[in-house]
Short mmCIF file of C-alpha atoms in Angstrom, two decimals:
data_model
loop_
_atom_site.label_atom_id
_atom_site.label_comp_id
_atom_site.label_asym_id
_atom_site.label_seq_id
_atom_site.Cartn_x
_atom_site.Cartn_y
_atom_site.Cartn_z
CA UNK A 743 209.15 -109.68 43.55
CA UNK A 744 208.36 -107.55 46.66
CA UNK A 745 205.15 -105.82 44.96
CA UNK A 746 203.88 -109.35 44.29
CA UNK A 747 204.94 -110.26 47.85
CA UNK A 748 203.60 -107.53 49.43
CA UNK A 749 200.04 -107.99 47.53
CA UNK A 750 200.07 -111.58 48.71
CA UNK A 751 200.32 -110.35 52.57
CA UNK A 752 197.91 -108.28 52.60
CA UNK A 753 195.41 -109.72 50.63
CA UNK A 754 192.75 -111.17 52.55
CA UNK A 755 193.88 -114.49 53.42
CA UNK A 756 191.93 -117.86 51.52
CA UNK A 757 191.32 -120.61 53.75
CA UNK A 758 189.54 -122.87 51.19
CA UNK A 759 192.13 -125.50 52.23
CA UNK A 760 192.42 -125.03 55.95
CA UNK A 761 193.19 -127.86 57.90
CA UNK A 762 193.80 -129.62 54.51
CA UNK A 763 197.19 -131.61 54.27
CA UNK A 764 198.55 -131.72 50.82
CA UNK A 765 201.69 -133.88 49.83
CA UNK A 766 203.36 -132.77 46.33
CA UNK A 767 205.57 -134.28 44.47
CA UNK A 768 208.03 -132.30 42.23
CA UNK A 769 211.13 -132.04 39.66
CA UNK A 770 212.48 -134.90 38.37
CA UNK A 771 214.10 -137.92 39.92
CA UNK A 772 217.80 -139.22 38.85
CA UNK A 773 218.46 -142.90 38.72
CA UNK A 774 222.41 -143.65 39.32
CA UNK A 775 223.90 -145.20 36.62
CA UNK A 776 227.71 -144.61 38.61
CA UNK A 777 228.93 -142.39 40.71
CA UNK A 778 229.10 -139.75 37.71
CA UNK A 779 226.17 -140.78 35.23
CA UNK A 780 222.34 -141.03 35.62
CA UNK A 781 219.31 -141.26 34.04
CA UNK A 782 216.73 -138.07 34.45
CA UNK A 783 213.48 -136.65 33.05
CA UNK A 784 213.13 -133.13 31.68
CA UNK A 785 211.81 -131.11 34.76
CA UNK A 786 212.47 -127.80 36.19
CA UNK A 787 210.08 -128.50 39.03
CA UNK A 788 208.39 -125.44 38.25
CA UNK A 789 204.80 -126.69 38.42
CA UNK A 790 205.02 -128.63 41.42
CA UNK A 791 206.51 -125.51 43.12
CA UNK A 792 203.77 -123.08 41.65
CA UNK A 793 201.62 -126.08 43.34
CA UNK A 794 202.66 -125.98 46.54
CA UNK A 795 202.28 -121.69 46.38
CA UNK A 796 199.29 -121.96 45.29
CA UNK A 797 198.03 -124.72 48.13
CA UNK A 798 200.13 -122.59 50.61
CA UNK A 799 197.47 -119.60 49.60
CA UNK A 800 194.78 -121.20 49.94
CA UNK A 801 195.41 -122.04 54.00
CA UNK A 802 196.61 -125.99 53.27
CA UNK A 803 199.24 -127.80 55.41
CA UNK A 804 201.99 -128.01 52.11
CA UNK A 805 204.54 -130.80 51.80
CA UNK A 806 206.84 -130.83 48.74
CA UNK A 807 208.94 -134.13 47.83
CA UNK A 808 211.28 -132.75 45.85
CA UNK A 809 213.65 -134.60 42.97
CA UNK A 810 217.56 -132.35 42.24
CA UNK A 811 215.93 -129.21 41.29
CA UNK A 812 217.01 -125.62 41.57
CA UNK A 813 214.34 -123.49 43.20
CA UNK A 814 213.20 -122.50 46.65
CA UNK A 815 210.07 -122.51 48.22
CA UNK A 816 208.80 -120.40 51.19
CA UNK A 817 209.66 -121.67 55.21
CA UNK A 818 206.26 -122.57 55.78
CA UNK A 819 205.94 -125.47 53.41
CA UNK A 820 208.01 -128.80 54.46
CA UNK A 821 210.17 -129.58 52.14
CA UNK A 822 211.48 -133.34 51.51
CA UNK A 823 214.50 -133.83 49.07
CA UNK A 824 214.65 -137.33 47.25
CA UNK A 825 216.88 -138.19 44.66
CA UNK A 826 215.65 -142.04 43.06
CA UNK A 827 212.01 -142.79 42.42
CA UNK A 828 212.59 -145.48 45.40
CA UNK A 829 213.32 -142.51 47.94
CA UNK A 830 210.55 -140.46 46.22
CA UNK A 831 208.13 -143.79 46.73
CA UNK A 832 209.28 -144.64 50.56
CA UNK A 833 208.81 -140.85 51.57
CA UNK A 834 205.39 -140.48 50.11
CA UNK A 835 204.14 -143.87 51.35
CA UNK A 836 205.44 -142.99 54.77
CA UNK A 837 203.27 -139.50 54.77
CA UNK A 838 199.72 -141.51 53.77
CA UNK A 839 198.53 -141.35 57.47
CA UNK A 840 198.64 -137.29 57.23
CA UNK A 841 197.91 -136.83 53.65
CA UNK A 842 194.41 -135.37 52.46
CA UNK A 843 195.34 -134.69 48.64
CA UNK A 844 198.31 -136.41 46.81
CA UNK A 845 199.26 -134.12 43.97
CA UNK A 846 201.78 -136.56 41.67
CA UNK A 847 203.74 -133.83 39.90
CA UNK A 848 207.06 -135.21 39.13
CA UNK A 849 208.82 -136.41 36.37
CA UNK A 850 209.35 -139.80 37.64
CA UNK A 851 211.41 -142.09 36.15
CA UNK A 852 209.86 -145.40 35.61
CA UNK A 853 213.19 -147.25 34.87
CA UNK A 854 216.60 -147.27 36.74
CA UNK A 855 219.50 -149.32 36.19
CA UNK A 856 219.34 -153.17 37.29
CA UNK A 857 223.06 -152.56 38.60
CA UNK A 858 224.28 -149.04 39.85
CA UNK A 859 228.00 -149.10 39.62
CA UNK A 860 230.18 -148.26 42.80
CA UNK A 861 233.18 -146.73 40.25
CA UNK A 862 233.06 -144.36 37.59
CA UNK A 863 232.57 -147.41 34.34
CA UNK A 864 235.36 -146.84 32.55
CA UNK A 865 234.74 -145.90 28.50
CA UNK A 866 235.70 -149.63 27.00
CA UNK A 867 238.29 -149.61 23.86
CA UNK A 868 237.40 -152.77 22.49
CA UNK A 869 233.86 -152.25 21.69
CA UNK A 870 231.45 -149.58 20.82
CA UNK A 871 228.54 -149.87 22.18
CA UNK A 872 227.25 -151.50 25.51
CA UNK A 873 224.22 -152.43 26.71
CA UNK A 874 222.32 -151.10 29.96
CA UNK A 875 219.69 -153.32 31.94
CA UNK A 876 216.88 -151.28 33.13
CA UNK A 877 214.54 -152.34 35.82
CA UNK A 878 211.12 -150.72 36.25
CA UNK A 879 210.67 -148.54 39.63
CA UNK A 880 207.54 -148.64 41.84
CA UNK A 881 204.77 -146.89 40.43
CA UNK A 882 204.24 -144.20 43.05
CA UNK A 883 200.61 -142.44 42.37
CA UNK A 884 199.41 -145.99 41.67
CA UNK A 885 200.63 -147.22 45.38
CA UNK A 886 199.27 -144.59 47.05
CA UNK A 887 195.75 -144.54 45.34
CA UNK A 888 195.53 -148.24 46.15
CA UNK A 889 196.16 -147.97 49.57
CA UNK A 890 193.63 -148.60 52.17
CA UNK A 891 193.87 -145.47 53.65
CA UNK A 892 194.01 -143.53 50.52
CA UNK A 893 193.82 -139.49 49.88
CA UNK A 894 192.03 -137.65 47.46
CA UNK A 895 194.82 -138.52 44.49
CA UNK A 896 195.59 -136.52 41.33
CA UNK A 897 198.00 -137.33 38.99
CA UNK A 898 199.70 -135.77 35.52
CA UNK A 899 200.35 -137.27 32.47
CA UNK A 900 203.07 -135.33 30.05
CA UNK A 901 202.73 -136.79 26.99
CA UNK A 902 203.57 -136.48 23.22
CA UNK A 903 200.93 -137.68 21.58
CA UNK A 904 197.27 -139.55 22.21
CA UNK A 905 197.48 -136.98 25.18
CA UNK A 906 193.22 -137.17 25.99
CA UNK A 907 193.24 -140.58 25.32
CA UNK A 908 196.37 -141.95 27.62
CA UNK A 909 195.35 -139.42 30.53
CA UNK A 910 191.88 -140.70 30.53
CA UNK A 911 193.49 -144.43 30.57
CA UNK A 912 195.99 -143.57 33.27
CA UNK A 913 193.00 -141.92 35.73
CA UNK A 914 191.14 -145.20 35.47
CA UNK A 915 194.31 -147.38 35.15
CA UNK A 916 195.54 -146.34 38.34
CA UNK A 917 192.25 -145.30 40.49
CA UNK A 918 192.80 -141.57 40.71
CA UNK A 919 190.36 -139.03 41.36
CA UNK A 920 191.37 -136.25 39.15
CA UNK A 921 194.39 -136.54 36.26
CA UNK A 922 196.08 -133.49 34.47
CA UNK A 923 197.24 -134.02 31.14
CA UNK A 924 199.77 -131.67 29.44
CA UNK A 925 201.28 -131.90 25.62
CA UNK A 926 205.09 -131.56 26.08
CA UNK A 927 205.24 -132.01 22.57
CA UNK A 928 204.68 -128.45 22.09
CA UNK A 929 207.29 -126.36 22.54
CA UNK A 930 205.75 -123.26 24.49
CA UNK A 931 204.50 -124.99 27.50
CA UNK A 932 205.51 -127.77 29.88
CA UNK A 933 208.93 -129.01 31.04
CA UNK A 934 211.50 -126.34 31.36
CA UNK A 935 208.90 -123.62 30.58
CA UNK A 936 207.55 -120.92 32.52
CA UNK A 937 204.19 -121.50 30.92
CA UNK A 938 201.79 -124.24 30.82
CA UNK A 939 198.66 -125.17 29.48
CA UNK A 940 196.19 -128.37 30.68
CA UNK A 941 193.82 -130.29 30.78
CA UNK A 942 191.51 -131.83 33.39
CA UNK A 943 189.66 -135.42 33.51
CA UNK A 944 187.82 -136.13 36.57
CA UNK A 945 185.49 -139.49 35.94
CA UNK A 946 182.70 -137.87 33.43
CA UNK A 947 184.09 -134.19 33.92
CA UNK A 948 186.64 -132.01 31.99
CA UNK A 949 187.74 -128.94 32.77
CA UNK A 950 190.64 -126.97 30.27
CA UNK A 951 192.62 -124.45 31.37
CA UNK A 952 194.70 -122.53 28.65
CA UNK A 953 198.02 -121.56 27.92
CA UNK A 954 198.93 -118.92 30.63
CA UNK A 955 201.70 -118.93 32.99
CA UNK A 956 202.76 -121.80 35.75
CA UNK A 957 202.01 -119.98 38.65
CA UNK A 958 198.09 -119.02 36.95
CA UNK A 959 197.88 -122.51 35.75
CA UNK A 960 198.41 -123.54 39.52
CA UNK A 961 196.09 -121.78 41.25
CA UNK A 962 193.61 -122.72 38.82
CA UNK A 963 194.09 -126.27 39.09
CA UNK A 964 194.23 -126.11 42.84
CA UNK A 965 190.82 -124.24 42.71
CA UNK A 966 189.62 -127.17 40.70
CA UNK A 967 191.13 -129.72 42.80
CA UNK A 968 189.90 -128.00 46.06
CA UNK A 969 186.67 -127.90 44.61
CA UNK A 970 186.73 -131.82 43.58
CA UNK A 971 187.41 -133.05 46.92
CA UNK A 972 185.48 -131.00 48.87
CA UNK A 973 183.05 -132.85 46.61
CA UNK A 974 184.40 -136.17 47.66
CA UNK A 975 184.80 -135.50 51.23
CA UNK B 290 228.14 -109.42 45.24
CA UNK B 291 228.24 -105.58 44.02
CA UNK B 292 231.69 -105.19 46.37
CA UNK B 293 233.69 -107.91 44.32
CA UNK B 294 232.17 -106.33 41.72
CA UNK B 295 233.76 -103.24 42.21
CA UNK B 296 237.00 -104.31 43.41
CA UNK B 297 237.55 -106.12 40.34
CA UNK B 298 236.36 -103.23 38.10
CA UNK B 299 239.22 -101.05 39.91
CA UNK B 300 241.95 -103.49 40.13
CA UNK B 301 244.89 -103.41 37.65
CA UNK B 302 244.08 -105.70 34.75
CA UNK B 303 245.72 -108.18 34.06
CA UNK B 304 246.81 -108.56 30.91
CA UNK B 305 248.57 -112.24 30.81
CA UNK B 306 246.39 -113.55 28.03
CA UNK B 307 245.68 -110.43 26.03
CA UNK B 308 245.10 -111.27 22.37
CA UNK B 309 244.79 -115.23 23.27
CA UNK B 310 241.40 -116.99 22.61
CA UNK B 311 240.67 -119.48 24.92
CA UNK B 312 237.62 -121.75 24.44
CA UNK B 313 236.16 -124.09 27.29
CA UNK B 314 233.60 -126.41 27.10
CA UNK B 315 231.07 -126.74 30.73
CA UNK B 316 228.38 -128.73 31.88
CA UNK B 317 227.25 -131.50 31.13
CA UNK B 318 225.90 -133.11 28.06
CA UNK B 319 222.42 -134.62 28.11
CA UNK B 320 221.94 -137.41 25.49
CA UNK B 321 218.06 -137.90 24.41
CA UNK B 322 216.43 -141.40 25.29
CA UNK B 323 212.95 -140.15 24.06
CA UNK B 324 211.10 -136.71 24.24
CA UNK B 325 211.39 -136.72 27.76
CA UNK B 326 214.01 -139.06 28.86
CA UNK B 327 217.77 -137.95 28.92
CA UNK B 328 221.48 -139.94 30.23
CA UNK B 329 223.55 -137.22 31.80
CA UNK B 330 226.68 -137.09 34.24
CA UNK B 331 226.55 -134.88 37.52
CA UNK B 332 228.29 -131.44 36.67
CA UNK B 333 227.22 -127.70 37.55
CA UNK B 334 229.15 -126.28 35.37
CA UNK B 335 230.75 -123.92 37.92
CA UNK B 336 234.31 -125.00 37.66
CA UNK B 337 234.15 -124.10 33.65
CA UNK B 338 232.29 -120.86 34.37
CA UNK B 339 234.69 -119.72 36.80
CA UNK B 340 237.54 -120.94 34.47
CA UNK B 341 236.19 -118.55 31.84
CA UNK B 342 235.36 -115.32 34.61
CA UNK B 343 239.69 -116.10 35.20
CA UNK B 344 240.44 -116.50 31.77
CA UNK B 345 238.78 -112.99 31.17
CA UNK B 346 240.13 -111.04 33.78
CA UNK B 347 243.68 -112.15 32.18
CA UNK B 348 242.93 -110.50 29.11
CA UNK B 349 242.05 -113.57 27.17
CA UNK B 350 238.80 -113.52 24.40
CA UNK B 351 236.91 -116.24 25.79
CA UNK B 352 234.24 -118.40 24.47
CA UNK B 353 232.37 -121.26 26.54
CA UNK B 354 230.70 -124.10 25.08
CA UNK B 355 228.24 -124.88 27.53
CA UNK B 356 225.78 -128.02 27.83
CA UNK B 357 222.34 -127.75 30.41
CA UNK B 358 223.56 -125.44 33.26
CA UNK B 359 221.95 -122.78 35.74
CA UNK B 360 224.60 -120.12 35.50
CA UNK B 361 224.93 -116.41 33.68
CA UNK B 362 228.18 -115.36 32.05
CA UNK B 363 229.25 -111.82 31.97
CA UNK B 364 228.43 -110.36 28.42
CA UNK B 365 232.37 -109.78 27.36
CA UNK B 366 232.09 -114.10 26.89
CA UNK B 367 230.85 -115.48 23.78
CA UNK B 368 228.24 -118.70 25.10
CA UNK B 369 227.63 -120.93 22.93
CA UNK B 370 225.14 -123.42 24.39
CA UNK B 371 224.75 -126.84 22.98
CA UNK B 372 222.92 -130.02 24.21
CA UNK B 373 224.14 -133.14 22.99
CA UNK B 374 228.10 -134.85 23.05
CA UNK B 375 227.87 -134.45 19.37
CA UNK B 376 226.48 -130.91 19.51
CA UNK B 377 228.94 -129.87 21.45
CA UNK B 378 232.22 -132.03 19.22
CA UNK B 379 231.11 -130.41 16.62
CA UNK B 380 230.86 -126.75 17.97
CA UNK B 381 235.02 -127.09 19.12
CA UNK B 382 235.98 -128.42 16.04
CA UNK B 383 234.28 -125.31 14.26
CA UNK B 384 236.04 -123.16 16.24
CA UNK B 385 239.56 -124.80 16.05
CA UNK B 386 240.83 -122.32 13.50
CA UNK B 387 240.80 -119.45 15.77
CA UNK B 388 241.70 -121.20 18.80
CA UNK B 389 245.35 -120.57 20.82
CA UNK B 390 244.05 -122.65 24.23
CA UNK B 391 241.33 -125.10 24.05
CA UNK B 392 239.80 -126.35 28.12
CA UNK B 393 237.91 -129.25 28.05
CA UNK B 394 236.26 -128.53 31.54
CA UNK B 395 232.80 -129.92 30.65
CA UNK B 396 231.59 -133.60 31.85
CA UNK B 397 230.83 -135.08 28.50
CA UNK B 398 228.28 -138.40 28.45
CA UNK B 399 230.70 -141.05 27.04
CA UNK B 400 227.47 -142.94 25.55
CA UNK B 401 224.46 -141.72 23.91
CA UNK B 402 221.65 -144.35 22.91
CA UNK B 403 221.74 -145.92 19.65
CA UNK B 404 218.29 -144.70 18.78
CA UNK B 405 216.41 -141.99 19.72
CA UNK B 406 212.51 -142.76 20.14
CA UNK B 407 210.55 -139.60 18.38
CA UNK B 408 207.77 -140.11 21.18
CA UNK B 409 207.08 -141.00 24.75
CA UNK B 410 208.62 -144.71 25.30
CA UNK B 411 205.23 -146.31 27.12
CA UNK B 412 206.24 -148.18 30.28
CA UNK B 413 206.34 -152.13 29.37
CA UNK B 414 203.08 -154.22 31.08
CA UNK B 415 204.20 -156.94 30.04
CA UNK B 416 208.31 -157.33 30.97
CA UNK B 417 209.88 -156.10 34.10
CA UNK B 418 213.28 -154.91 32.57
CA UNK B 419 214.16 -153.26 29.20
CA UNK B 420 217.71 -153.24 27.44
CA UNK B 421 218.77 -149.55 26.70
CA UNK B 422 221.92 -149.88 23.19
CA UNK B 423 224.17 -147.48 24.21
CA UNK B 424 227.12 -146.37 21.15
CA UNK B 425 230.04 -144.44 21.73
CA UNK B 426 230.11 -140.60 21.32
CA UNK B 427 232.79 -138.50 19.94
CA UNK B 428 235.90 -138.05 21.94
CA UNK B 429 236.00 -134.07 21.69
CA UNK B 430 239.51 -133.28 23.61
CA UNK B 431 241.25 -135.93 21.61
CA UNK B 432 239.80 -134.81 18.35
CA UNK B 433 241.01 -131.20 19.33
CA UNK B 434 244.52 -132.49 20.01
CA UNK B 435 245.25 -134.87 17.26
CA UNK B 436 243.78 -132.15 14.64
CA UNK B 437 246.93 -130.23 12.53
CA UNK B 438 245.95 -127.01 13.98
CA UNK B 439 245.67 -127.92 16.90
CA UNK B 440 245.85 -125.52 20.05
CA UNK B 441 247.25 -125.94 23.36
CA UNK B 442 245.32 -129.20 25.06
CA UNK B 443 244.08 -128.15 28.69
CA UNK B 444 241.86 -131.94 29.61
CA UNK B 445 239.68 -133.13 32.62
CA UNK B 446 239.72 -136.18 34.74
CA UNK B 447 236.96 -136.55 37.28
CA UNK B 448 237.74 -140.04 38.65
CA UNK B 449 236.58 -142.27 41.48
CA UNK B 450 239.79 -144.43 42.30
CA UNK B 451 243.15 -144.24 40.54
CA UNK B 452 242.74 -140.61 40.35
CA UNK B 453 246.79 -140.01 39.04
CA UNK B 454 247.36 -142.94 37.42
CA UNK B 455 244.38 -142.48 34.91
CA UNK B 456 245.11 -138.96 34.79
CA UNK B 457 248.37 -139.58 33.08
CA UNK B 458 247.47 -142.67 30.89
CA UNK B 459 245.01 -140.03 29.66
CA UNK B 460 247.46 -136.92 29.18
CA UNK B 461 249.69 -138.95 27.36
CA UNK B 462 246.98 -141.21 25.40
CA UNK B 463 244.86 -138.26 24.53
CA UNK B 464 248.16 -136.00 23.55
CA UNK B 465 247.46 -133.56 26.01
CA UNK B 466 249.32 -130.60 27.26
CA UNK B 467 248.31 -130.55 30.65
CA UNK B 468 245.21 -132.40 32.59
CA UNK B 469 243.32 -131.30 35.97
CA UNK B 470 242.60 -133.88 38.27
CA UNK B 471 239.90 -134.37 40.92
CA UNK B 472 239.11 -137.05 43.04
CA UNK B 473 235.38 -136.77 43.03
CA UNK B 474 234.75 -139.82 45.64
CA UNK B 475 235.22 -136.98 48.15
CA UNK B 476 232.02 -135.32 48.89
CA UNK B 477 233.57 -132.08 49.75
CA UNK B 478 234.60 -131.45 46.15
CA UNK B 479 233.95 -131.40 42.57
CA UNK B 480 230.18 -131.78 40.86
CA UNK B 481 227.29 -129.78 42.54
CA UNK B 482 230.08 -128.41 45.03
CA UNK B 483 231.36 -124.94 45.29
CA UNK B 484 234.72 -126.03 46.12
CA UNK B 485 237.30 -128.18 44.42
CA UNK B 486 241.10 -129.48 44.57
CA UNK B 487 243.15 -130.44 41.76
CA UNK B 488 245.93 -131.85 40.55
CA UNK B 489 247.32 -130.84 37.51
CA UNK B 490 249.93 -132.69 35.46
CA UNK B 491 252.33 -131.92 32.16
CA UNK B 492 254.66 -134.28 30.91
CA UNK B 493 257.07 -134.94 33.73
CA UNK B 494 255.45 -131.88 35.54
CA UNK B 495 252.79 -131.96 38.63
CA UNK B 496 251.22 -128.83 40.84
CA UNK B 497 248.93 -129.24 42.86
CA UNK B 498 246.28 -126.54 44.03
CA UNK B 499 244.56 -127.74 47.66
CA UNK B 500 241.20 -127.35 48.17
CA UNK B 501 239.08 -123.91 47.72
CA UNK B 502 236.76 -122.41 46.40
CA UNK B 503 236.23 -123.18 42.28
CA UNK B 504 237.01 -119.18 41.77
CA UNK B 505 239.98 -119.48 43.51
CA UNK B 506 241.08 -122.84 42.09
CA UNK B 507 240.33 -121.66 38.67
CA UNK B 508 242.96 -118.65 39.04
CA UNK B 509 245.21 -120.85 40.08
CA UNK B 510 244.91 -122.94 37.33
CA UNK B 511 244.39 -120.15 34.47
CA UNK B 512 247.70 -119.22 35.77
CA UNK B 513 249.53 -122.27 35.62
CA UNK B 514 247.71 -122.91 32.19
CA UNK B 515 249.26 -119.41 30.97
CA UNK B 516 252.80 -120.13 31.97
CA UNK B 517 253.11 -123.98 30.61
CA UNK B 518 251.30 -121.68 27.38
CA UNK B 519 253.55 -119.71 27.13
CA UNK B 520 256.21 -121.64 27.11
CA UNK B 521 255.18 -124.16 24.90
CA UNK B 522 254.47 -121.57 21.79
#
């Protein structure tokens, strides 16, 4: 709201990330079945946006890659609307050269259908049920962190259950730097939510941040992110 | 805005549909894969939402049965908001008793997976594709119309190719009273838009409303709904 907005201008500005590129990516992505059907993750985009914010306030250069979402951001961050996890994938392999920190946020889907269809697939009369062929997409976070001229990468892992276990997996798995684990098993935080809680795995460090709202949990994580890489720099 | 607002408040109201309950389903339907995984069909649910704001200001008691959407009713309409195809089948055929004209506006998934994994499904290391058992879901508009009570039949058909042809192998397979058409190959229209064109057809009967807004198109069609109504009880 405008108080908000007008504490934000006048605060005195944080320039922790100055000169700092950071590419985010956010919402979900939606994999065409046919013209009318698709296949999508639960994601508001809400914590990739509060991400971007937060970055934004703390003086970094923001890019958002956005999946179908419904929010806004502010002009000064560049914006990038995708669609598939293969648009999501080219667009953030094509920003590597300028990207400092990679912040993996979306819900990406890691199948999509072998064949999209051109027409609407009619429903069939003769039998009931049909089978769908899916095909795994390119694993985005992992592509990035393996590139030769990688950035600092962090990554999320929504999960349901073995949450500690599977992030710590996935930050080795995959070569990242920093991995942020949420349990979307529980109803309160996560997802469509406006609140969030995580937690943080760096190699040999963990940092938890509790149950509070997206835009806190943001600014914290950036702070710990910033922080990490400055580190690593 | 606060002027249309106020222009409706004053106008003379419309009483067409007083003492008629009219129920529309909107939206989509999402259909679970796993905790975080979902099939659903492209739909805003604006062209059911502004069905219901015409059906109100003609005096009608209006429910909306509404799957996953971003929009805000005006308090006067009962929302009830489901998820599922099922969810919402079963939520019209409650309310068939005390139902006079029944719009099946909403983009229903034809399919829902056979089984619905309690957790996370873990990406596959070891195969590059996975086969997805999709069953048929409840057919809600031809339930409504082949029950004994059944109220006046108002269906959808949001086709790619064929667009009057299927329209009428459905209005007369389906024992319909009267189905909206849109072509929604044109980019211009239907889905995410905020405009739409239709064509509507009863038995041996066809009006067409050109394209315009989804308000507009939706008074048009509340009143052409009415009169075939009224004529028909």
């Amino acid at each position: 709201d405008l108080v908000t907005y007008c504490c934000d201008f006048f605060a005195p500005k944080d320039q922790t990330l100055a000169d700092v590129n950071v590419v985010i990516t956010a919402g979900p992505t939606q994999e065409a079945i046919d013209p009318v059907r698709y296949i999508s993750n639960h994601s508001s985009g809400k914590m990739g946006f509060s991400l971007a914010n937060a970055a934004l306030n703390m003086g970094a250069t923001v890019t958002v890659i956005a999946g179908p979402v419904n929010l806004t951001l502010p002009p000064e961050i560049n914006r990038i609307d995708v669609k598939s996890a293969r648009d999501m994938h080219q667009v953030a392999l094509a920003s590597l050269a300028t990207t400092d920190i990679f912040i993996a946020c979306a819900a990406v889907a890691d199948y999509r259908t072998e064949n999209v269809h051109t027409e609407k697939m009619k429903k069939q009369t003769d039998t009931d049920s049909i089978t769908l062929t899916l095909v795994k997409n390119p694993d985005i976070i992992a592509d990035v962190a393996s590139a030769s001229d990688r950035p600092f990468c962090v990554g999320f892992a929504a999960e349901t259950n073995d949450v500690e276990a599977y992030a710590k997996g996935k930050l080795e798995r995959k070569n990242l730097d920093l991995i942020a684990a949420n349990d979307v098993s529980v109803g309160t935080q996560g997802f469509n939510s406006d609140n969030n809680a995580l937690t943080v795995f760096a190699k040999n460090k963990r940092f938890d941040i509790g149950l509070t709202s997206k835009k806190e949990v943001a600014k914290q994580l950036l702070t710990i992110i910033a922080k990490e890489y400055q580190q690593h720099s």
